[in-house]
JSON list of C-alpha atoms in Angstrom, two decimals:
[
{"chain": "A", "resi": 1, "resn": "MET", "atom": "CA", "xyz": [-19.36, -47.19, 61.75]},
{"chain": "A", "resi": 2, "resn": "ARG", "atom": "CA", "xyz": [-17.94, -44.91, 59.07]},
{"chain": "A", "resi": 3, "resn": "GLN", "atom": "CA", "xyz": [-15.68, -41.96, 59.78]},
{"chain": "A", "resi": 4, "resn": "ALA", "atom": "CA", "xyz": [-14.17, -39.35, 57.64]},
{"chain": "A", "resi": 5, "resn": "VAL", "atom": "CA", "xyz": [-10.67, -38.43, 58.62]},
{"chain": "A", "resi": 6, "resn": "MET", "atom": "CA", "xyz": [-8.78, -35.55, 57.03]},
{"chain": "A", "resi": 7, "resn": "VAL", "atom": "CA", "xyz": [-5.25, -36.97, 57.16]},
{"chain": "A", "resi": 8, "resn": "GLU", "atom": "CA", "xyz": [-3.74, -33.91, 55.57]},
{"chain": "A", "resi": 9, "resn": "PRO", "atom": "CA", "xyz": [-4.93, -30.85, 53.86]},
{"chain": "A", "resi": 10, "resn": "GLY", "atom": "CA", "xyz": [-7.20, -31.83, 51.06]},
{"chain": "A", "resi": 11, "resn": "LYS", "atom": "CA", "xyz": [-7.11, -35.64, 51.77]},
{"chain": "A", "resi": 12, "resn": "ILE", "atom": "CA", "xyz": [-10.03, -37.28, 53.44]},
{"chain": "A", "resi": 13, "resn": "GLU", "atom": "CA", "xyz": [-9.95, -41.07, 54.27]},
{"chain": "A", "resi": 14, "resn": "PHE", "atom": "CA", "xyz": [-12.99, -42.98, 55.04]},
{"chain": "A", "resi": 15, "resn": "GLY", "atom": "CA", "xyz": [-12.59, -45.81, 57.36]},
{"chain": "A", "resi": 16, "resn": "ASP", "atom": "CA", "xyz": [-14.79, -48.18, 59.65]},
{"chain": "A", "resi": 17, "resn": "VAL", "atom": "CA", "xyz": [-14.09, -47.98, 63.39]},
{"chain": "A", "resi": 18, "resn": "PRO", "atom": "CA", "xyz": [-15.91, -49.54, 66.29]},
{"chain": "A", "resi": 19, "resn": "GLU", "atom": "CA", "xyz": [-19.04, -47.75, 67.42]},
{"chain": "A", "resi": 20, "resn": "PRO", "atom": "CA", "xyz": [-18.69, -45.44, 70.57]},
{"chain": "A", "resi": 21, "resn": "LYS", "atom": "CA", "xyz": [-20.89, -45.97, 73.57]},
{"chain": "A", "resi": 22, "resn": "ALA", "atom": "CA", "xyz": [-22.56, -43.26, 75.80]},
{"chain": "A", "resi": 23, "resn": "GLY", "atom": "CA", "xyz": [-20.90, -43.15, 79.21]},
{"chain": "A", "resi": 24, "resn": "GLU", "atom": "CA", "xyz": [-21.79, -41.47, 82.44]},
{"chain": "A", "resi": 25, "resn": "GLY", "atom": "CA", "xyz": [-23.39, -38.08, 81.51]},
{"chain": "A", "resi": 26, "resn": "GLN", "atom": "CA", "xyz": [-22.94, -38.66, 77.80]},
{"chain": "A", "resi": 27, "resn": "ILE", "atom": "CA", "xyz": [-25.26, -38.71, 74.73]},
{"chain": "A", "resi": 28, "resn": "LEU", "atom": "CA", "xyz": [-24.74, -40.93, 71.57]},
{"chain": "A", "resi": 29, "resn": "MET", "atom": "CA", "xyz": [-26.07, -39.28, 68.49]},
{"chain": "A", "resi": 30, "resn": "ARG", "atom": "CA", "xyz": [-26.70, -40.50, 64.95]},
{"chain": "A", "resi": 31, "resn": "ILE", "atom": "CA", "xyz": [-25.52, -37.71, 62.75]},
{"chain": "A", "resi": 32, "resn": "LYS", "atom": "CA", "xyz": [-28.05, -36.75, 60.07]},
{"chain": "A", "resi": 33, "resn": "ARG", "atom": "CA", "xyz": [-26.72, -33.41, 58.53]},
{"chain": "A", "resi": 34, "resn": "ILE", "atom": "CA", "xyz": [-23.37, -31.64, 58.81]},
{"chain": "A", "resi": 35, "resn": "GLY", "atom": "CA", "xyz": [-22.85, -28.01, 57.78]},
{"chain": "A", "resi": 36, "resn": "VAL", "atom": "CA", "xyz": [-19.55, -26.81, 56.05]},
{"chain": "A", "resi": 37, "resn": "CYS", "atom": "CA", "xyz": [-18.40, -23.16, 57.03]},
{"chain": "A", "resi": 38, "resn": "GLY", "atom": "CA", "xyz": [-15.50, -20.99, 55.97]},
{"chain": "A", "resi": 39, "resn": "SER", "atom": "CA", "xyz": [-13.39, -22.31, 58.82]},
{"chain": "A", "resi": 40, "resn": "ASP", "atom": "CA", "xyz": [-13.88, -25.79, 57.48]},
{"chain": "A", "resi": 41, "resn": "ILE", "atom": "CA", "xyz": [-12.61, -24.84, 54.08]},
{"chain": "A", "resi": 42, "resn": "HIS", "atom": "CA", "xyz": [-9.49, -23.22, 55.81]},
{"chain": "A", "resi": 43, "resn": "VAL", "atom": "CA", "xyz": [-8.82, -26.56, 57.43]},
{"chain": "A", "resi": 44, "resn": "ASN", "atom": "CA", "xyz": [-9.33, -28.46, 54.16]},
{"chain": "A", "resi": 45, "resn": "LYS", "atom": "CA", "xyz": [-6.79, -26.22, 52.45]},
{"chain": "A", "resi": 46, "resn": "GLY", "atom": "CA", "xyz": [-4.21, -26.38, 55.34]},
{"chain": "A", "resi": 47, "resn": "LYS", "atom": "CA", "xyz": [-4.85, -22.68, 56.23]},
{"chain": "A", "resi": 48, "resn": "HIS", "atom": "CA", "xyz": [-6.40, -22.97, 59.62]},
{"chain": "A", "resi": 49, "resn": "PRO", "atom": "CA", "xyz": [-3.63, -21.82, 62.21]},
{"chain": "A", "resi": 50, "resn": "PHE", "atom": "CA", "xyz": [-4.91, -23.87, 65.14]},
{"chain": "A", "resi": 51, "resn": "THR", "atom": "CA", "xyz": [-5.62, -27.21, 63.41]},
{"chain": "A", "resi": 52, "resn": "SER", "atom": "CA", "xyz": [-3.41, -30.26, 63.32]},
{"chain": "A", "resi": 53, "resn": "TYR", "atom": "CA", "xyz": [-3.86, -33.36, 61.19]},
{"chain": "A", "resi": 54, "resn": "PRO", "atom": "CA", "xyz": [-5.24, -36.03, 61.21]},
{"chain": "A", "resi": 55, "resn": "ILE", "atom": "CA", "xyz": [-8.65, -34.38, 62.34]},
{"chain": "A", "resi": 56, "resn": "ILE", "atom": "CA", "xyz": [-12.09, -35.35, 61.82]},
{"chain": "A", "resi": 57, "resn": "GLN", "atom": "CA", "xyz": [-14.17, -32.27, 60.87]},
{"chain": "A", "resi": 58, "resn": "GLY", "atom": "CA", "xyz": [-17.68, -31.27, 61.67]},
{"chain": "A", "resi": 59, "resn": "HIS", "atom": "CA", "xyz": [-19.23, -28.88, 64.17]},
{"chain": "A", "resi": 60, "resn": "GLU", "atom": "CA", "xyz": [-22.26, -27.79, 62.72]},
{"chain": "A", "resi": 61, "resn": "PHE", "atom": "CA", "xyz": [-24.77, -30.68, 62.66]},
{"chain": "A", "resi": 62, "resn": "SER", "atom": "CA", "xyz": [-28.22, -32.14, 63.58]},
{"chain": "A", "resi": 63, "resn": "ALA", "atom": "CA", "xyz": [-28.69, -35.76, 64.78]},
{"chain": "A", "resi": 64, "resn": "VAL", "atom": "CA", "xyz": [-31.00, -38.03, 66.62]},
{"chain": "A", "resi": 65, "resn": "VAL", "atom": "CA", "xyz": [-30.43, -39.31, 69.97]},
{"chain": "A", "resi": 66, "resn": "GLU", "atom": "CA", "xyz": [-29.38, -43.06, 69.64]},
{"chain": "A", "resi": 67, "resn": "ALA", "atom": "CA", "xyz": [-28.60, -43.76, 73.39]},
{"chain": "A", "resi": 68, "resn": "VAL", "atom": "CA", "xyz": [-28.06, -41.89, 76.67]},
{"chain": "A", "resi": 69, "resn": "GLY", "atom": "CA", "xyz": [-25.67, -42.88, 79.46]},
{"chain": "A", "resi": 70, "resn": "PRO", "atom": "CA", "xyz": [-26.44, -42.88, 83.19]},
{"chain": "A", "resi": 71, "resn": "GLY", "atom": "CA", "xyz": [-27.08, -39.31, 84.50]},
{"chain": "A", "resi": 72, "resn": "VAL", "atom": "CA", "xyz": [-28.64, -38.01, 81.40]},
{"chain": "A", "resi": 73, "resn": "ASP", "atom": "CA", "xyz": [-32.32, -36.82, 81.85]},
{"chain": "A", "resi": 74, "resn": "ASN", "atom": "CA", "xyz": [-32.45, -33.77, 79.56]},
{"chain": "A", "resi": 75, "resn": "VAL", "atom": "CA", "xyz": [-33.09, -35.78, 76.16]},
{"chain": "A", "resi": 76, "resn": "LYS", "atom": "CA", "xyz": [-34.59, -39.02, 75.14]},
{"chain": "A", "resi": 77, "resn": "VAL", "atom": "CA", "xyz": [-33.64, -41.53, 72.58]},
{"chain": "A", "resi": 78, "resn": "GLY", "atom": "CA", "xyz": [-35.22, -40.60, 69.15]},
{"chain": "A", "resi": 79, "resn": "GLN", "atom": "CA", "xyz": [-35.10, -36.88, 69.83]},
{"chain": "A", "resi": 80, "resn": "LYS", "atom": "CA", "xyz": [-33.65, -34.43, 67.37]},
{"chain": "A", "resi": 81, "resn": "VAL", "atom": "CA", "xyz": [-30.75, -32.58, 68.83]},
{"chain": "A", "resi": 82, "resn": "THR", "atom": "CA", "xyz": [-27.63, -30.61, 67.97]},
{"chain": "A", "resi": 83, "resn": "ALA", "atom": "CA", "xyz": [-24.85, -29.50, 70.39]},
{"chain": "A", "resi": 84, "resn": "ARG", "atom": "CA", "xyz": [-22.23, -26.75, 71.11]},
{"chain": "A", "resi": 85, "resn": "PRO", "atom": "CA", "xyz": [-18.97, -27.65, 69.71]},
{"chain": "A", "resi": 86, "resn": "GLN", "atom": "CA", "xyz": [-16.81, -26.06, 72.20]},
{"chain": "A", "resi": 87, "resn": "VAL", "atom": "CA", "xyz": [-14.79, -28.11, 74.69]},
{"chain": "A", "resi": 88, "resn": "VAL", "atom": "CA", "xyz": [-13.91, -26.10, 77.76]},
{"chain": "A", "resi": 89, "resn": "CYS", "atom": "CA", "xyz": [-11.82, -26.96, 80.79]},
{"chain": "A", "resi": 90, "resn": "GLY", "atom": "CA", "xyz": [-14.09, -25.55, 83.43]},
{"chain": "A", "resi": 91, "resn": "LYS", "atom": "CA", "xyz": [-11.08, -24.62, 85.58]},
{"chain": "A", "resi": 92, "resn": "CYS", "atom": "CA", "xyz": [-9.48, -21.34, 84.25]},
{"chain": "A", "resi": 93, "resn": "GLY", "atom": "CA", "xyz": [-10.67, -18.06, 85.49]},
{"chain": "A", "resi": 94, "resn": "PRO", "atom": "CA", "xyz": [-12.97, -17.38, 82.53]},
{"chain": "A", "resi": 95, "resn": "CYS", "atom": "CA", "xyz": [-14.59, -20.70, 82.87]},
{"chain": "A", "resi": 96, "resn": "LYS", "atom": "CA", "xyz": [-15.13, -20.08, 86.69]},
{"chain": "A", "resi": 97, "resn": "ARG", "atom": "CA", "xyz": [-16.89, -16.90, 85.87]},
{"chain": "A", "resi": 98, "resn": "GLY", "atom": "CA", "xyz": [-19.08, -18.58, 83.26]},
{"chain": "A", "resi": 99, "resn": "ASP", "atom": "CA", "xyz": [-17.25, -16.93, 80.31]},
{"chain": "A", "resi": 100, "resn": "TYR", "atom": "CA", "xyz": [-16.77, -20.40, 78.52]},
{"chain": "A", "resi": 101, "resn": "HIS", "atom": "CA", "xyz": [-16.27, -18.74, 75.11]},
{"chain": "A", "resi": 102, "resn": "VAL", "atom": "CA", "xyz": [-12.85, -17.33, 76.22]},
{"chain": "A", "resi": 103, "resn": "CYS", "atom": "CA", "xyz": [-11.66, -20.49, 78.01]},
{"chain": "A", "resi": 104, "resn": "GLN", "atom": "CA", "xyz": [-7.93, -20.45, 78.19]},
{"chain": "A", "resi": 105, "resn": "ASN", "atom": "CA", "xyz": [-7.83, -23.99, 77.13]},
{"chain": "A", "resi": 106, "resn": "LEU", "atom": "CA", "xyz": [-10.62, -23.96, 74.65]},
{"chain": "A", "resi": 107, "resn": "LYS", "atom": "CA", "xyz": [-10.90, -26.55, 71.89]},
{"chain": "A", "resi": 108, "resn": "VAL", "atom": "CA", "xyz": [-13.36, -26.66, 69.08]},
{"chain": "A", "resi": 109, "resn": "GLU", "atom": "CA", "xyz": [-14.69, -29.96, 67.73]},
{"chain": "A", "resi": 110, "resn": "GLY", "atom": "CA", "xyz": [-13.62, -30.28, 64.13]},
{"chain": "A", "resi": 111, "resn": "PHE", "atom": "CA", "xyz": [-10.51, -28.08, 64.61]},
{"chain": "A", "resi": 112, "resn": "GLN", "atom": "CA", "xyz": [-8.55, -28.96, 67.73]},
{"chain": "A", "resi": 113, "resn": "THR", "atom": "CA", "xyz": [-10.41, -32.09, 68.70]},
{"chain": "A", "resi": 114, "resn": "ASN", "atom": "CA", "xyz": [-12.41, -34.64, 66.44]},
{"chain": "A", "resi": 115, "resn": "GLY", "atom": "CA", "xyz": [-15.82, -33.52, 65.09]},
{"chain": "A", "resi": 116, "resn": "CYS", "atom": "CA", "xyz": [-18.98, -35.09, 63.96]},
{"chain": "A", "resi": 117, "resn": "ALA", "atom": "CA", "xyz": [-18.02, -36.37, 60.42]},
{"chain": "A", "resi": 118, "resn": "GLN", "atom": "CA", "xyz": [-18.87, -39.85, 61.35]},
{"chain": "A", "resi": 119, "resn": "ASP", "atom": "CA", "xyz": [-22.11, -42.01, 61.65]},
{"chain": "A", "resi": 120, "resn": "LEU", "atom": "CA", "xyz": [-22.13, -41.72, 65.47]},
{"chain": "A", "resi": 121, "resn": "PHE", "atom": "CA", "xyz": [-20.81, -39.04, 67.76]},
{"chain": "A", "resi": 122, "resn": "VAL", "atom": "CA", "xyz": [-20.75, -38.79, 71.53]},
{"chain": "A", "resi": 123, "resn": "THR", "atom": "CA", "xyz": [-21.28, -35.46, 73.53]},
{"chain": "A", "resi": 124, "resn": "THR", "atom": "CA", "xyz": [-21.93, -34.55, 77.03]},
{"chain": "A", "resi": 125, "resn": "ARG", "atom": "CA", "xyz": [-25.28, -33.61, 78.46]},
{"chain": "A", "resi": 126, "resn": "ASP", "atom": "CA", "xyz": [-24.31, -29.92, 79.17]},
{"chain": "A", "resi": 127, "resn": "LYS", "atom": "CA", "xyz": [-23.52, -29.26, 75.56]},
{"chain": "A", "resi": 128, "resn": "ILE", "atom": "CA", "xyz": [-26.69, -30.95, 74.04]},
{"chain": "A", "resi": 129, "resn": "VAL", "atom": "CA", "xyz": [-29.36, -28.66, 72.51]},
{"chain": "A", "resi": 130, "resn": "PRO", "atom": "CA", "xyz": [-32.76, -30.25, 72.01]},
{"chain": "A", "resi": 131, "resn": "LEU", "atom": "CA", "xyz": [-34.41, -29.39, 68.66]},
{"chain": "A", "resi": 132, "resn": "PRO", "atom": "CA", "xyz": [-38.20, -29.02, 68.06]},
{"chain": "A", "resi": 133, "resn": "ASP", "atom": "CA", "xyz": [-39.87, -31.96, 66.24]},
{"chain": "A", "resi": 134, "resn": "SER", "atom": "CA", "xyz": [-40.98, -29.47, 63.57]},
{"chain": "A", "resi": 135, "resn": "PHE", "atom": "CA", "xyz": [-37.20, -28.61, 62.71]},
{"chain": "A", "resi": 136, "resn": "THR", "atom": "CA", "xyz": [-35.89, -30.30, 59.55]},
{"chain": "A", "resi": 137, "resn": "PHE", "atom": "CA", "xyz": [-32.40, -31.85, 59.93]},
{"chain": "A", "resi": 138, "resn": "GLU", "atom": "CA", "xyz": [-31.19, -29.07, 57.62]},
{"chain": "A", "resi": 139, "resn": "GLN", "atom": "CA", "xyz": [-32.55, -26.45, 59.94]},
{"chain": "A", "resi": 140, "resn": "GLY", "atom": "CA", "xyz": [-30.90, -28.06, 62.90]},
{"chain": "A", "resi": 141, "resn": "ALA", "atom": "CA", "xyz": [-27.47, -28.01, 61.36]},
{"chain": "A", "resi": 142, "resn": "LEU", "atom": "CA", "xyz": [-27.99, -24.27, 61.03]},
{"chain": "A", "resi": 143, "resn": "ILE", "atom": "CA", "xyz": [-28.40, -23.64, 64.77]},
{"chain": "A", "resi": 144, "resn": "GLU", "atom": "CA", "xyz": [-24.56, -23.14, 65.30]},
{"chain": "A", "resi": 145, "resn": "PRO", "atom": "CA", "xyz": [-23.86, -20.69, 62.61]},
{"chain": "A", "resi": 146, "resn": "LEU", "atom": "CA", "xyz": [-27.16, -18.75, 63.25]},
{"chain": "A", "resi": 147, "resn": "ALA", "atom": "CA", "xyz": [-26.09, -18.53, 66.88]},
{"chain": "A", "resi": 148, "resn": "CYS", "atom": "CA", "xyz": [-22.76, -16.79, 65.73]},
{"chain": "A", "resi": 149, "resn": "GLY", "atom": "CA", "xyz": [-24.82, -14.23, 63.72]},
{"chain": "A", "resi": 150, "resn": "ALA", "atom": "CA", "xyz": [-27.17, -13.53, 66.49]},
{"chain": "A", "resi": 151, "resn": "HIS", "atom": "CA", "xyz": [-24.25, -13.25, 69.10]},
{"chain": "A", "resi": 152, "resn": "SER", "atom": "CA", "xyz": [-22.44, -10.81, 66.79]},
{"chain": "A", "resi": 153, "resn": "THR", "atom": "CA", "xyz": [-25.54, -8.74, 65.98]},
{"chain": "A", "resi": 154, "resn": "ARG", "atom": "CA", "xyz": [-26.16, -8.34, 69.86]},
{"chain": "A", "resi": 155, "resn": "ARG", "atom": "CA", "xyz": [-22.65, -7.44, 70.63]},
{"chain": "A", "resi": 156, "resn": "ALA", "atom": "CA", "xyz": [-22.70, -4.85, 67.84]},
{"chain": "A", "resi": 157, "resn": "GLY", "atom": "CA", "xyz": [-25.49, -3.09, 69.80]},
{"chain": "A", "resi": 158, "resn": "ASP", "atom": "CA", "xyz": [-27.69, -0.32, 68.00]},
{"chain": "A", "resi": 159, "resn": "LEU", "atom": "CA", "xyz": [-26.27, 0.28, 64.51]},
{"chain": "A", "resi": 160, "resn": "THR", "atom": "CA", "xyz": [-29.01, 2.80, 63.39]},
{"chain": "A", "resi": 161, "resn": "GLY", "atom": "CA", "xyz": [-28.12, 6.12, 61.97]}
]
């Protein structure tokens, strides 16, 4: 399968690697669309303080389920999906409280761990977000950035007046 690896700021190399498989509790997805946000541009320019190279970018995406591993019952092969890009430890204090967004060992796909800029990508069942059949792949790739905006708006509270 094809993979786009940013080997250093501004330099992307395309290569062929073996196709991944879906293991226990995992979903193999065929990537259909990938968004590019401001943070991705910082990585491209070598200006992201928490990214090392080489890295496979991509954290805003839509995909189709290609295969599911044992223990996956929340999506089906052929279904449109996206997934949360955060990789959390599940063991620190914030994670134990359910505050995964402030995990003390937080990694984000495309920044501290490889992302989805490849033909196929594997994620875990707890991160998958099924999409309605009526969504286009373009709309599906906008779920993550729209969630950021919705979360910010909710946190800001009432701004009238």
